[in-house]
């Protein structure tokens, strides 16, 4: 009985002593997210692209509006699919 109390007391002191130590990962925590920031920087073609105030060249306003309208209409009535011959000789599609 006395031995059980002694072992229990030593185990409690060991737990208390480890609770007061500093965490083992301060180096990991200091660099947390570094790989994500590095990957994002490597995938950015031009980091100063948002500072460019020049207008887009190559298309006039009317042509741009027509392109956007056709794009939006394509979702209302998608283009008809093509007839495709299957290897077995049957027709598929609409």
PDB file of N, CA and C in Angstrom:
ATOM      1  N   UNK A   1       0.817  -1.188   0.000  1.00  0.00           N
ATOM      2  CA  UNK A   1       0.000   0.000   0.000  1.00  0.00           C
ATOM      3  C   UNK A   1       0.865   1.257   0.000  1.00  0.00           C
ATOM      4  N   UNK A   2       1.905   1.245   0.850  1.00  0.00           N
ATOM      5  CA  UNK A   2       2.786   2.396   0.931  1.00  0.00           C
ATOM      6  C   UNK A   2       3.533   2.587  -0.384  1.00  0.00           C
ATOM      7  N   UNK A   3       3.892   1.468  -1.017  1.00  0.00           N
ATOM      8  CA  UNK A   3       4.609   1.542  -2.294  1.00  0.00           C
ATOM      9  C   UNK A   3       3.709   2.143  -3.387  1.00  0.00           C
ATOM     10  N   UNK A   4       2.431   1.802  -3.392  1.00  0.00           N
ATOM     11  CA  UNK A   4       1.487   2.329  -4.376  1.00  0.00           C
ATOM     12  C   UNK A   4       1.344   3.840  -4.204  1.00  0.00           C
ATOM     13  N   UNK A   5       1.283   4.304  -2.981  1.00  0.00           N
ATOM     14  CA  UNK A   5       1.169   5.740  -2.722  1.00  0.00           C
ATOM     15  C   UNK A   5       2.435   6.452  -3.190  1.00  0.00           C
ATOM     16  N   UNK A   6       3.594   5.851  -2.951  1.00  0.00           N
ATOM     17  CA  UNK A   6       4.862   6.455  -3.347  1.00  0.00           C
ATOM     18  C   UNK A   6       4.958   6.537  -4.871  1.00  0.00           C
ATOM     19  N   UNK A   7       4.600   5.460  -5.540  1.00  0.00           N
ATOM     20  CA  UNK A   7       4.642   5.450  -7.012  1.00  0.00           C
ATOM     21  C   UNK A   7       3.645   6.466  -7.569  1.00  0.00           C
ATOM     22  N   UNK A   8       2.469   6.540  -6.992  1.00  0.00           N
ATOM     23  CA  UNK A   8       1.452   7.507  -7.436  1.00  0.00           C
ATOM     24  C   UNK A   8       1.916   8.936  -7.227  1.00  0.00           C
ATOM     25  N   UNK A   9       2.558   9.191  -6.091  1.00  0.00           N
ATOM     26  CA  UNK A   9       3.066  10.534  -5.810  1.00  0.00           C
ATOM     27  C   UNK A   9       4.164  10.913  -6.787  1.00  0.00           C
ATOM     28  N   UNK A  10       5.068   9.988  -7.078  1.00  0.00           N
ATOM     29  CA  UNK A  10       6.142  10.259  -8.037  1.00  0.00           C
ATOM     30  C   UNK A  10       5.582  10.501  -9.441  1.00  0.00           C
ATOM     31  N   UNK A  11       4.569   9.749  -9.804  1.00  0.00           N
ATOM     32  CA  UNK A  11       3.946   9.941 -11.121  1.00  0.00           C
ATOM     33  C   UNK A  11       3.273  11.312 -11.194  1.00  0.00           C
ATOM     34  N   UNK A  12       2.634  11.731 -10.117  1.00  0.00           N
ATOM     35  CA  UNK A  12       1.987  13.050 -10.086  1.00  0.00           C
ATOM     36  C   UNK A  12       3.021  14.161 -10.198  1.00  0.00           C
ATOM     37  N   UNK A  13       4.134  14.033  -9.489  1.00  0.00           N
ATOM     38  CA  UNK A  13       5.197  15.038  -9.588  1.00  0.00           C
ATOM     39  C   UNK A  13       5.804  15.068 -10.987  1.00  0.00           C
ATOM     40  N   UNK A  14       5.940  13.916 -11.609  1.00  0.00           N
ATOM     41  CA  UNK A  14       6.479  13.865 -12.974  1.00  0.00           C
ATOM     42  C   UNK A  14       5.539  14.578 -13.947  1.00  0.00           C
ATOM     43  N   UNK A  15       4.246  14.370 -13.786  1.00  0.00           N
ATOM     44  CA  UNK A  15       3.273  15.059 -14.639  1.00  0.00           C
ATOM     45  C   UNK A  15       3.317  16.568 -14.428  1.00  0.00           C
ATOM     46  N   UNK A  16       3.408  16.984 -13.185  1.00  0.00           N
ATOM     47  CA  UNK A  16       3.471  18.412 -12.887  1.00  0.00           C
ATOM     48  C   UNK A  16       4.753  19.038 -13.438  1.00  0.00           C
ATOM     49  N   UNK A  17       5.853  18.322 -13.367  1.00  0.00           N
ATOM     50  CA  UNK A  17       7.130  18.846 -13.855  1.00  0.00           C
ATOM     51  C   UNK A  17       7.110  19.009 -15.372  1.00  0.00           C
ATOM     52  N   UNK A  18       6.486  18.087 -16.083  1.00  0.00           N
ATOM     53  CA  UNK A  18       6.438  18.203 -17.547  1.00  0.00           C
ATOM     54  C   UNK A  18       5.450  19.279 -17.980  1.00  0.00           C
ATOM     55  N   UNK A  19       4.468  19.591 -17.170  1.00  0.00           N
ATOM     56  CA  UNK A  19       3.497  20.622 -17.519  1.00  0.00           C
ATOM     57  C   UNK A  19       4.117  22.009 -17.487  1.00  0.00           C
ATOM     58  N   UNK A  20       5.207  22.182 -16.756  1.00  0.00           N
ATOM     59  CA  UNK A  20       5.844  23.490 -16.616  1.00  0.00           C
ATOM     60  C   UNK A  20       6.925  23.750 -17.671  1.00  0.00           C
ATOM     61  N   UNK A  21       7.196  22.803 -18.521  1.00  0.00           N
ATOM     62  CA  UNK A  21       8.241  22.992 -19.525  1.00  0.00           C
ATOM     63  C   UNK A  21       7.705  23.782 -20.711  1.00  0.00           C
ATOM     64  N   UNK A  22       8.625  24.332 -21.495  1.00  0.00           N
ATOM     65  CA  UNK A  22       8.228  25.090 -22.688  1.00  0.00           C
ATOM     66  C   UNK A  22       7.848  24.117 -23.798  1.00  0.00           C
ATOM     67  N   UNK A  23       7.000  24.548 -24.725  1.00  0.00           N
ATOM     68  CA  UNK A  23       6.600  23.643 -25.810  1.00  0.00           C
ATOM     69  C   UNK A  23       7.795  23.280 -26.688  1.00  0.00           C
ATOM     70  N   UNK A  24       7.724  22.125 -27.291  1.00  0.00           N
ATOM     71  CA  UNK A  24       8.841  21.629 -28.095  1.00  0.00           C
ATOM     72  C   UNK A  24       8.791  22.123 -29.528  1.00  0.00           C
ATOM     73  N   UNK A  25       7.770  22.919 -29.889  1.00  0.00           N
ATOM     74  CA  UNK A  25       7.617  23.307 -31.294  1.00  0.00           C
ATOM     75  C   UNK A  25       7.710  24.807 -31.558  1.00  0.00           C
ATOM     76  N   UNK A  26       8.498  25.590 -30.839  1.00  0.00           N
ATOM     77  CA  UNK A  26       8.510  27.027 -31.140  1.00  0.00           C
ATOM     78  C   UNK A  26       9.067  27.314 -32.541  1.00  0.00           C
ATOM     79  N   UNK A  27      10.008  26.496 -33.004  1.00  0.00           N
ATOM     80  CA  UNK A  27      10.559  26.712 -34.341  1.00  0.00           C
ATOM     81  C   UNK A  27       9.522  26.407 -35.413  1.00  0.00           C
ATOM     82  N   UNK A  28       8.718  25.393 -35.198  1.00  0.00           N
ATOM     83  CA  UNK A  28       7.668  25.063 -36.170  1.00  0.00           C
ATOM     84  C   UNK A  28       6.598  26.148 -36.193  1.00  0.00           C
ATOM     85  N   UNK A  29       6.211  26.622 -35.013  1.00  0.00           N
ATOM     86  CA  UNK A  29       5.169  27.633 -34.931  1.00  0.00           C
ATOM     87  C   UNK A  29       5.612  28.953 -35.540  1.00  0.00           C
ATOM     88  N   UNK A  30       6.876  29.287 -35.448  1.00  0.00           N
ATOM     89  CA  UNK A  30       7.379  30.541 -36.004  1.00  0.00           C
ATOM     90  C   UNK A  30       7.299  30.542 -37.523  1.00  0.00           C
ATOM     91  N   UNK A  31       7.400  29.367 -38.149  1.00  0.00           N
ATOM     92  CA  UNK A  31       7.379  29.273 -39.613  1.00  0.00           C
ATOM     93  C   UNK A  31       6.053  28.740 -40.141  1.00  0.00           C
ATOM     94  N   UNK A  32       5.003  28.745 -39.336  1.00  0.00           N
ATOM     95  CA  UNK A  32       3.716  28.203 -39.738  1.00  0.00           C
ATOM     96  C   UNK A  32       3.164  28.990 -40.920  1.00  0.00           C
ATOM     97  N   UNK A  33       2.792  28.299 -42.007  1.00  0.00           N
ATOM     98  CA  UNK A  33       2.225  28.936 -43.194  1.00  0.00           C
ATOM     99  C   UNK A  33       3.255  29.405 -44.198  1.00  0.00           C
ATOM    100  N   UNK A  34       4.522  29.229 -43.899  1.00  0.00           N
ATOM    101  CA  UNK A  34       5.580  29.702 -44.789  1.00  0.00           C
ATOM    102  C   UNK A  34       5.534  28.992 -46.137  1.00  0.00           C
ATOM    103  N   UNK A  35       5.256  27.708 -46.163  1.00  0.00           N
ATOM    104  CA  UNK A  35       5.221  26.971 -47.430  1.00  0.00           C
ATOM    105  C   UNK A  35       4.062  27.439 -48.306  1.00  0.00           C
ATOM    106  N   UNK A  36       2.942  27.795 -47.692  1.00  0.00           N
ATOM    107  CA  UNK A  36       1.803  28.290 -48.463  1.00  0.00           C
ATOM    108  C   UNK A  36       2.136  29.644 -49.080  1.00  0.00           C
ATOM    109  N   UNK A  37       2.735  30.529 -48.294  1.00  0.00           N
ATOM    110  CA  UNK A  37       3.116  31.841 -48.821  1.00  0.00           C
ATOM    111  C   UNK A  37       4.156  31.705 -49.924  1.00  0.00           C
ATOM    112  N   UNK A  38       5.089  30.785 -49.774  1.00  0.00           N
ATOM    113  CA  UNK A  38       6.109  30.572 -50.795  1.00  0.00           C
ATOM    114  C   UNK A  38       5.490  30.032 -52.080  1.00  0.00           C
ATOM    115  N   UNK A  39       4.588  29.075 -51.986  1.00  0.00           N
ATOM    116  CA  UNK A  39       3.933  28.525 -53.174  1.00  0.00           C
ATOM    117  C   UNK A  39       3.089  29.585 -53.872  1.00  0.00           C
ATOM    118  N   UNK A  40       2.414  30.419 -53.115  1.00  0.00           N
ATOM    119  CA  UNK A  40       1.593  31.480 -53.704  1.00  0.00           C
ATOM    120  C   UNK A  40       2.481  32.487 -54.435  1.00  0.00           C
ATOM    121  N   UNK A  41       3.611  32.844 -53.861  1.00  0.00           N
ATOM    122  CA  UNK A  41       4.521  33.786 -54.514  1.00  0.00           C
ATOM    123  C   UNK A  41       5.100  33.199 -55.793  1.00  0.00           C
ATOM    124  N   UNK A  42       5.368  31.893 -55.800  1.00  0.00           N
ATOM    125  CA  UNK A  42       5.935  31.257 -56.989  1.00  0.00           C
ATOM    126  C   UNK A  42       4.906  31.154 -58.114  1.00  0.00           C
ATOM    127  N   UNK A  43       3.611  31.146 -57.779  1.00  0.00           N
ATOM    128  CA  UNK A  43       2.569  31.028 -58.788  1.00  0.00           C
ATOM    129  C   UNK A  43       2.076  32.384 -59.289  1.00  0.00           C
ATOM    130  N   UNK A  44       2.561  33.458 -58.712  1.00  0.00           N
ATOM    131  CA  UNK A  44       2.142  34.790 -59.131  1.00  0.00           C
ATOM    132  C   UNK A  44       3.038  35.250 -60.268  1.00  0.00           C
ATOM    133  N   UNK A  45       2.444  35.461 -61.448  1.00  0.00           N
ATOM    134  CA  UNK A  45       3.211  35.850 -62.631  1.00  0.00           C
ATOM    135  C   UNK A  45       3.724  37.269 -62.500  1.00  0.00           C
ATOM    136  N   UNK A  46       2.844  38.209 -62.181  1.00  0.00           N
ATOM    137  CA  UNK A  46       3.228  39.606 -62.057  1.00  0.00           C
ATOM    138  C   UNK A  46       2.646  40.153 -60.759  1.00  0.00           C
ATOM    139  N   UNK A  47       3.443  40.281 -59.710  1.00  0.00           N
ATOM    140  CA  UNK A  47       2.913  40.742 -58.439  1.00  0.00           C
ATOM    141  C   UNK A  47       2.409  42.185 -58.481  1.00  0.00           C
ATOM    142  N   UNK A  48       2.853  42.987 -59.463  1.00  0.00           N
ATOM    143  CA  UNK A  48       2.439  44.386 -59.565  1.00  0.00           C
ATOM    144  C   UNK A  48       1.313  44.582 -60.571  1.00  0.00           C
ATOM    145  N   UNK A  49       0.602  43.535 -60.956  1.00  0.00           N
ATOM    146  CA  UNK A  49      -0.435  43.641 -61.978  1.00  0.00           C
ATOM    147  C   UNK A  49      -1.587  44.535 -61.523  1.00  0.00           C
ATOM    148  N   UNK A  50      -1.893  44.584 -60.270  1.00  0.00           N
ATOM    149  CA  UNK A  50      -2.982  45.414 -59.786  1.00  0.00           C
ATOM    150  C   UNK A  50      -2.693  46.899 -59.862  1.00  0.00           C
ATOM    151  N   UNK A  51      -1.433  47.271 -60.020  1.00  0.00           N
ATOM    152  CA  UNK A  51      -1.051  48.682 -60.090  1.00  0.00           C
ATOM    153  C   UNK A  51      -1.164  49.241 -61.510  1.00  0.00           C
ATOM    154  N   UNK A  52      -1.412  48.373 -62.503  1.00  0.00           N
ATOM    155  CA  UNK A  52      -1.504  48.800 -63.897  1.00  0.00           C
ATOM    156  C   UNK A  52      -2.855  49.466 -64.137  1.00  0.00           C
ATOM    157  N   UNK A  53      -2.848  50.742 -64.487  1.00  0.00           N
ATOM    158  CA  UNK A  53      -4.093  51.477 -64.717  1.00  0.00           C
ATOM    159  C   UNK A  53      -4.391  51.664 -66.200  1.00  0.00           C
ATOM    160  N   UNK A  54      -3.589  51.076 -67.097  1.00  0.00           N
ATOM    161  CA  UNK A  54      -3.839  51.188 -68.533  1.00  0.00           C
ATOM    162  C   UNK A  54      -5.094  50.409 -68.900  1.00  0.00           C
ATOM    163  N   UNK A  55      -5.893  50.947 -69.835  1.00  0.00           N
ATOM    164  CA  UNK A  55      -7.078  50.204 -70.258  1.00  0.00           C
ATOM    165  C   UNK A  55      -6.693  48.978 -71.092  1.00  0.00           C
ATOM    166  N   UNK A  56      -7.587  48.035 -71.139  1.00  0.00           N
ATOM    167  CA  UNK A  56      -7.362  46.835 -71.934  1.00  0.00           C
ATOM    168  C   UNK A  56      -7.417  47.227 -73.408  1.00  0.00           C
ATOM    169  N   UNK A  57      -6.463  46.770 -74.183  1.00  0.00           N
ATOM    170  CA  UNK A  57      -6.440  47.097 -75.608  1.00  0.00           C
ATOM    171  C   UNK A  57      -6.750  45.860 -76.423  1.00  0.00           C
ATOM    172  N   UNK A  58      -7.235  46.075 -77.655  1.00  0.00           N
ATOM    173  CA  UNK A  58      -7.447  44.966 -78.565  1.00  0.00           C
ATOM    174  C   UNK A  58      -8.892  44.687 -78.880  1.00  0.00           C
ATOM    175  N   UNK A  59      -9.842  45.264 -78.168  1.00  0.00           N
ATOM    176  CA  UNK A  59     -11.256  45.030 -78.450  1.00  0.00           C
ATOM    177  C   UNK A  59     -12.029  46.296 -78.084  1.00  0.00           C
ATOM    178  N   UNK A  60     -12.958  46.671 -78.947  1.00  0.00           N
ATOM    179  CA  UNK A  60     -13.750  47.869 -78.664  1.00  0.00           C
ATOM    180  C   UNK A  60     -14.939  47.501 -77.781  1.00  0.00           C
ATOM    181  N   UNK A  61     -15.628  48.504 -77.276  1.00  0.00           N
ATOM    182  CA  UNK A  61     -16.717  48.285 -76.332  1.00  0.00           C
ATOM    183  C   UNK A  61     -17.876  47.494 -76.908  1.00  0.00           C
ATOM    184  N   UNK A  62     -18.268  47.780 -78.160  1.00  0.00           N
ATOM    185  CA  UNK A  62     -19.408  47.081 -78.763  1.00  0.00           C
ATOM    186  C   UNK A  62     -19.100  45.599 -78.955  1.00  0.00           C
ATOM    187  N   UNK A  63     -17.903  45.299 -79.434  1.00  0.00           N
ATOM    188  CA  UNK A  63     -17.522  43.894 -79.625  1.00  0.00           C
ATOM    189  C   UNK A  63     -17.441  43.158 -78.289  1.00  0.00           C
ATOM    190  N   UNK A  64     -16.935  43.829 -77.276  1.00  0.00           N
ATOM    191  CA  UNK A  64     -16.866  43.222 -75.955  1.00  0.00           C
ATOM    192  C   UNK A  64     -18.240  42.921 -75.397  1.00  0.00           C
ATOM    193  N   UNK A  65     -19.183  43.868 -75.570  1.00  0.00           N
ATOM    194  CA  UNK A  65     -20.544  43.650 -75.088  1.00  0.00           C
ATOM    195  C   UNK A  65     -21.190  42.484 -75.819  1.00  0.00           C
ATOM    196  N   UNK A  66     -20.998  42.403 -77.149  1.00  0.00           N
ATOM    197  CA  UNK A  66     -21.564  41.296 -77.918  1.00  0.00           C
ATOM    198  C   UNK A  66     -20.987  39.954 -77.467  1.00  0.00           C
ATOM    199  N   UNK A  67     -19.688  39.921 -77.175  1.00  0.00           N
ATOM    200  CA  UNK A  67     -19.067  38.681 -76.707  1.00  0.00           C
ATOM    201  C   UNK A  67     -19.649  38.251 -75.359  1.00  0.00           C
ATOM    202  N   UNK A  68     -19.842  39.209 -74.472  1.00  0.00           N
ATOM    203  CA  UNK A  68     -20.412  38.891 -73.158  1.00  0.00           C
ATOM    204  C   UNK A  68     -21.852  38.415 -73.305  1.00  0.00           C
ATOM    205  N   UNK A  69     -22.613  39.075 -74.187  1.00  0.00           N
ATOM    206  CA  UNK A  69     -24.007  38.657 -74.404  1.00  0.00           C
ATOM    207  C   UNK A  69     -24.080  37.233 -74.945  1.00  0.00           C
ATOM    208  N   UNK A  70     -23.227  36.898 -75.924  1.00  0.00           N
ATOM    209  CA  UNK A  70     -23.212  35.532 -76.472  1.00  0.00           C
ATOM    210  C   UNK A  70     -22.825  34.525 -75.391  1.00  0.00           C
ATOM    211  N   UNK A  71     -21.884  34.900 -74.559  1.00  0.00           N
ATOM    212  CA  UNK A  71     -21.457  34.020 -73.474  1.00  0.00           C
ATOM    213  C   UNK A  71     -22.623  33.740 -72.523  1.00  0.00           C
ATOM    214  N   UNK A  72     -23.345  34.789 -72.135  1.00  0.00           N
ATOM    215  CA  UNK A  72     -24.462  34.606 -71.214  1.00  0.00           C
ATOM    216  C   UNK A  72     -25.610  33.849 -71.868  1.00  0.00           C
ATOM    217  N   UNK A  73     -25.858  34.051 -73.154  1.00  0.00           N
ATOM    218  CA  UNK A  73     -26.908  33.326 -73.862  1.00  0.00           C
ATOM    219  C   UNK A  73     -26.583  31.837 -73.977  1.00  0.00           C
ATOM    220  N   UNK A  74     -25.301  31.493 -73.993  1.00  0.00           N
ATOM    221  CA  UNK A  74     -24.917  30.086 -74.140  1.00  0.00           C
ATOM    222  C   UNK A  74     -25.386  29.240 -72.958  1.00  0.00           C
ATOM    223  N   UNK A  75     -25.623  29.866 -71.814  1.00  0.00           N
ATOM    224  CA  UNK A  75     -26.115  29.117 -70.657  1.00  0.00           C
ATOM    225  C   UNK A  75     -27.622  28.940 -70.701  1.00  0.00           C
ATOM    226  N   UNK A  76     -28.325  29.829 -71.398  1.00  0.00           N
ATOM    227  CA  UNK A  76     -29.775  29.705 -71.518  1.00  0.00           C
ATOM    228  C   UNK A  76     -30.142  28.643 -72.543  1.00  0.00           C
ATOM    229  N   UNK A  77     -29.447  28.635 -73.666  1.00  0.00           N
ATOM    230  CA  UNK A  77     -29.698  27.661 -74.731  1.00  0.00           C
ATOM    231  C   UNK A  77     -28.344  27.117 -75.183  1.00  0.00           C
ATOM    232  N   UNK A  78     -27.860  26.039 -74.575  1.00  0.00           N
ATOM    233  CA  UNK A  78     -26.547  25.511 -74.947  1.00  0.00           C
ATOM    234  C   UNK A  78     -26.537  25.048 -76.402  1.00  0.00           C
ATOM    235  N   UNK A  79     -25.392  25.114 -77.050  1.00  0.00           N
ATOM    236  CA  UNK A  79     -25.327  24.704 -78.446  1.00  0.00           C
ATOM    237  C   UNK A  79     -25.686  23.230 -78.618  1.00  0.00           C
ATOM    238  N   UNK A  80     -26.209  22.906 -79.783  1.00  0.00           N
ATOM    239  CA  UNK A  80     -26.627  21.538 -80.082  1.00  0.00           C
ATOM    240  C   UNK A  80     -25.396  20.642 -80.175  1.00  0.00           C
ATOM    241  N   UNK A  81     -25.494  19.439 -79.634  1.00  0.00           N
ATOM    242  CA  UNK A  81     -24.360  18.524 -79.687  1.00  0.00           C
ATOM    243  C   UNK A  81     -24.268  17.885 -81.065  1.00  0.00           C
ATOM    244  N   UNK A  82     -23.132  17.358 -81.376  1.00  0.00           N
ATOM    245  CA  UNK A  82     -22.873  16.741 -82.677  1.00  0.00           C
ATOM    246  C   UNK A  82     -23.275  15.268 -82.668  1.00  0.00           C
ATOM    247  N   UNK A  83     -23.597  14.752 -83.843  1.00  0.00           N
ATOM    248  CA  UNK A  83     -23.848  13.321 -84.002  1.00  0.00           C
ATOM    249  C   UNK A  83     -22.492  12.620 -84.070  1.00  0.00           C
ATOM    250  N   UNK A  84     -22.339  11.600 -83.268  1.00  0.00           N
ATOM    251  CA  UNK A  84     -21.064  10.882 -83.218  1.00  0.00           C
ATOM    252  C   UNK A  84     -21.333   9.417 -83.516  1.00  0.00           C
ATOM    253  N   UNK A  85     -20.569   8.877 -84.457  1.00  0.00           N
ATOM    254  CA  UNK A  85     -20.677   7.450 -84.755  1.00  0.00           C
ATOM    255  C   UNK A  85     -19.883   6.678 -83.719  1.00  0.00           C
ATOM    256  N   UNK A  86     -20.537   5.698 -83.153  1.00  0.00           N
ATOM    257  CA  UNK A  86     -19.875   4.841 -82.173  1.00  0.00           C
ATOM    258  C   UNK A  86     -19.043   3.804 -82.924  1.00  0.00           C
ATOM    259  N   UNK A  87     -18.089   3.183 -82.263  1.00  0.00           N
ATOM    260  CA  UNK A  87     -17.266   2.172 -82.895  1.00  0.00           C
ATOM    261  C   UNK A  87     -18.120   1.007 -83.389  1.00  0.00           C
ATOM    262  N   UNK A  88     -19.200   0.714 -82.676  1.00  0.00           N
ATOM    263  CA  UNK A  88     -20.089  -0.353 -83.088  1.00  0.00           C
ATOM    264  C   UNK A  88     -20.982   0.036 -84.265  1.00  0.00           C
ATOM    265  N   UNK A  89     -20.965   1.290 -84.676  1.00  0.00           N
ATOM    266  CA  UNK A  89     -21.755   1.698 -85.834  1.00  0.00           C
ATOM    267  C   UNK A  89     -23.026   2.432 -85.486  1.00  0.00           C
ATOM    268  N   UNK A  90     -23.417   2.514 -84.220  1.00  0.00           N
ATOM    269  CA  UNK A  90     -24.643   3.194 -83.853  1.00  0.00           C
ATOM    270  C   UNK A  90     -24.447   4.696 -83.725  1.00  0.00           C
ATOM    271  N   UNK A  91     -25.533   5.450 -83.752  1.00  0.00           N
ATOM    272  CA  UNK A  91     -25.491   6.896 -83.584  1.00  0.00           C
ATOM    273  C   UNK A  91     -25.706   7.258 -82.120  1.00  0.00           C
ATOM    274  N   UNK A  92     -24.973   8.233 -81.676  1.00  0.00           N
ATOM    275  CA  UNK A  92     -25.170   8.734 -80.321  1.00  0.00           C
ATOM    276  C   UNK A  92     -25.246  10.242 -80.376  1.00  0.00           C
ATOM    277  N   UNK A  93     -25.845  10.846 -79.382  1.00  0.00           N
ATOM    278  CA  UNK A  93     -25.989  12.294 -79.336  1.00  0.00           C
ATOM    279  C   UNK A  93     -27.417  12.663 -79.652  1.00  0.00           C
ATOM    280  N   UNK A  94     -27.631  13.926 -79.950  1.00  0.00           N
ATOM    281  CA  UNK A  94     -29.003  14.387 -80.250  1.00  0.00           C
ATOM    282  C   UNK A  94     -29.054  15.013 -81.614  1.00  0.00           C
TER     283      UNK A  94
END
